[in-house]
Amino acid sequence: AGDRHDRPAPQRAALRVPAEHHEGEEEAHRRAHARRSGRRCRAEARDPEGRGAAEARGRRDGGDRRRTRGQAEERSEGDLMAVLVIAEHDNATLKPATLNTVTAARHLSDAGAGDVTVLVAGAGCGAVGEAAAAIEGVAKVLVADDAGLEHGLAENVAAMVTGLASDYSHVLAPATTGGKNFMPRVAATLDLQQISEISAVVDADTFVRPIYAGNALATVKSSDATKIITVRTTTFDATPAMGGSAAVES
């Protein structure tokens, strides 16, 4: 201690300056912290319900996600409804791709996904509906006969399918130009992920589809309550066009 006081005055001053500077920094820090605390208190006073509203939104969003997962889990346990196949046709005759798509639908039915329903959407397409009713393994045919559906415009067909989709666990269409045109619109409107160009059915939730331009195959599983699927028709045999006696509803 004596050595410190024996130093010359300039040295003692130099030792005091850093100490005073450090004390000044601490004081500035305390004042800044006090200002921030004051601002938080004033903000909470102005919006006393803000935090409660945010917490309520979080609880609500979490509940919605849990309900969605619960519905998917219920369906995955076998509480499935039915499979809807969108028929491809020219308003006069049924296109062969429909028969291959029905085969994929029958594989799903065998896996527990319920009966197969075929939708014929067009104009003056009664004969197509009768042909669809004769397909082996089809339980019901829905005929939507309207002038707006005559040319198979994607917007109109997608709107029709979207209105029906919630009644089915799977919605299938051939992966043709027409199917590739309207099915993504259906999936987007329903906020679902489309499963494209399946080449095999593993079970009601699991499918095989080509990737990397067909150079590899991927096995994918979906938990969506309604599965929007396009079918690579060349990998499924055609279901017999005769032998069925499905009911036709218009």
PDB file of C-alpha atoms in Angstrom, residues 23 25-26 30 33 37 41 45 51 112 118 132 140 147 150 157 184-185 188 211 237 239:
ATOM      1  CA  GLU A  23     -17.255   3.047 -13.064  1.00  0.00           C
ATOM      2  CA  GLU A  25     -19.349   2.345 -18.026  1.00  0.00           C
ATOM      3  CA  GLU A  26     -21.136   0.457 -15.242  1.00  0.00           C
ATOM      4  CA  ARG A  30     -27.343   0.406 -15.330  1.00  0.00           C
ATOM      5  CA  HIS A  33     -31.018  -1.456 -18.439  1.00  0.00           C
ATOM      6  CA  SER A  37     -37.145  -2.282 -18.358  1.00  0.00           C
ATOM      7  CA  CYS A  41     -43.371  -2.257 -18.601  1.00  0.00           C
ATOM      8  CA  ALA A  45     -49.343  -1.847 -19.902  1.00  0.00           C
ATOM      9  CA  ARG A  51     -49.257 -12.251 -24.634  1.00  0.00           C
ATOM     10  CA  GLY A 112     -59.107 -52.161 -46.803  1.00  0.00           C
ATOM     11  CA  VAL A 118     -66.134 -44.191 -60.742  1.00  0.00           C
ATOM     12  CA  ALA A 132     -68.218 -47.678 -66.408  1.00  0.00           C
ATOM     13  CA  LYS A 140     -71.014 -47.383 -58.009  1.00  0.00           C
ATOM     14  CA  ALA A 147     -72.280 -28.500 -70.564  1.00  0.00           C
ATOM     15  CA  GLU A 150     -68.000 -31.170 -72.086  1.00  0.00           C
ATOM     16  CA  VAL A 157     -63.261 -30.879 -63.613  1.00  0.00           C
ATOM     17  CA  PRO A 184     -52.688 -30.938 -59.003  1.00  0.00           C
ATOM     18  CA  ARG A 185     -55.436 -28.327 -58.836  1.00  0.00           C
ATOM     19  CA  ALA A 188     -53.708 -27.589 -54.074  1.00  0.00           C
ATOM     20  CA  ILE A 211     -38.167 -40.897 -59.297  1.00  0.00           C
ATOM     21  CA  ASP A 237     -53.063 -54.510 -65.923  1.00  0.00           C
ATOM     22  CA  THR A 239     -59.443 -54.559 -65.262  1.00  0.00           C
TER      23      THR A 239
END
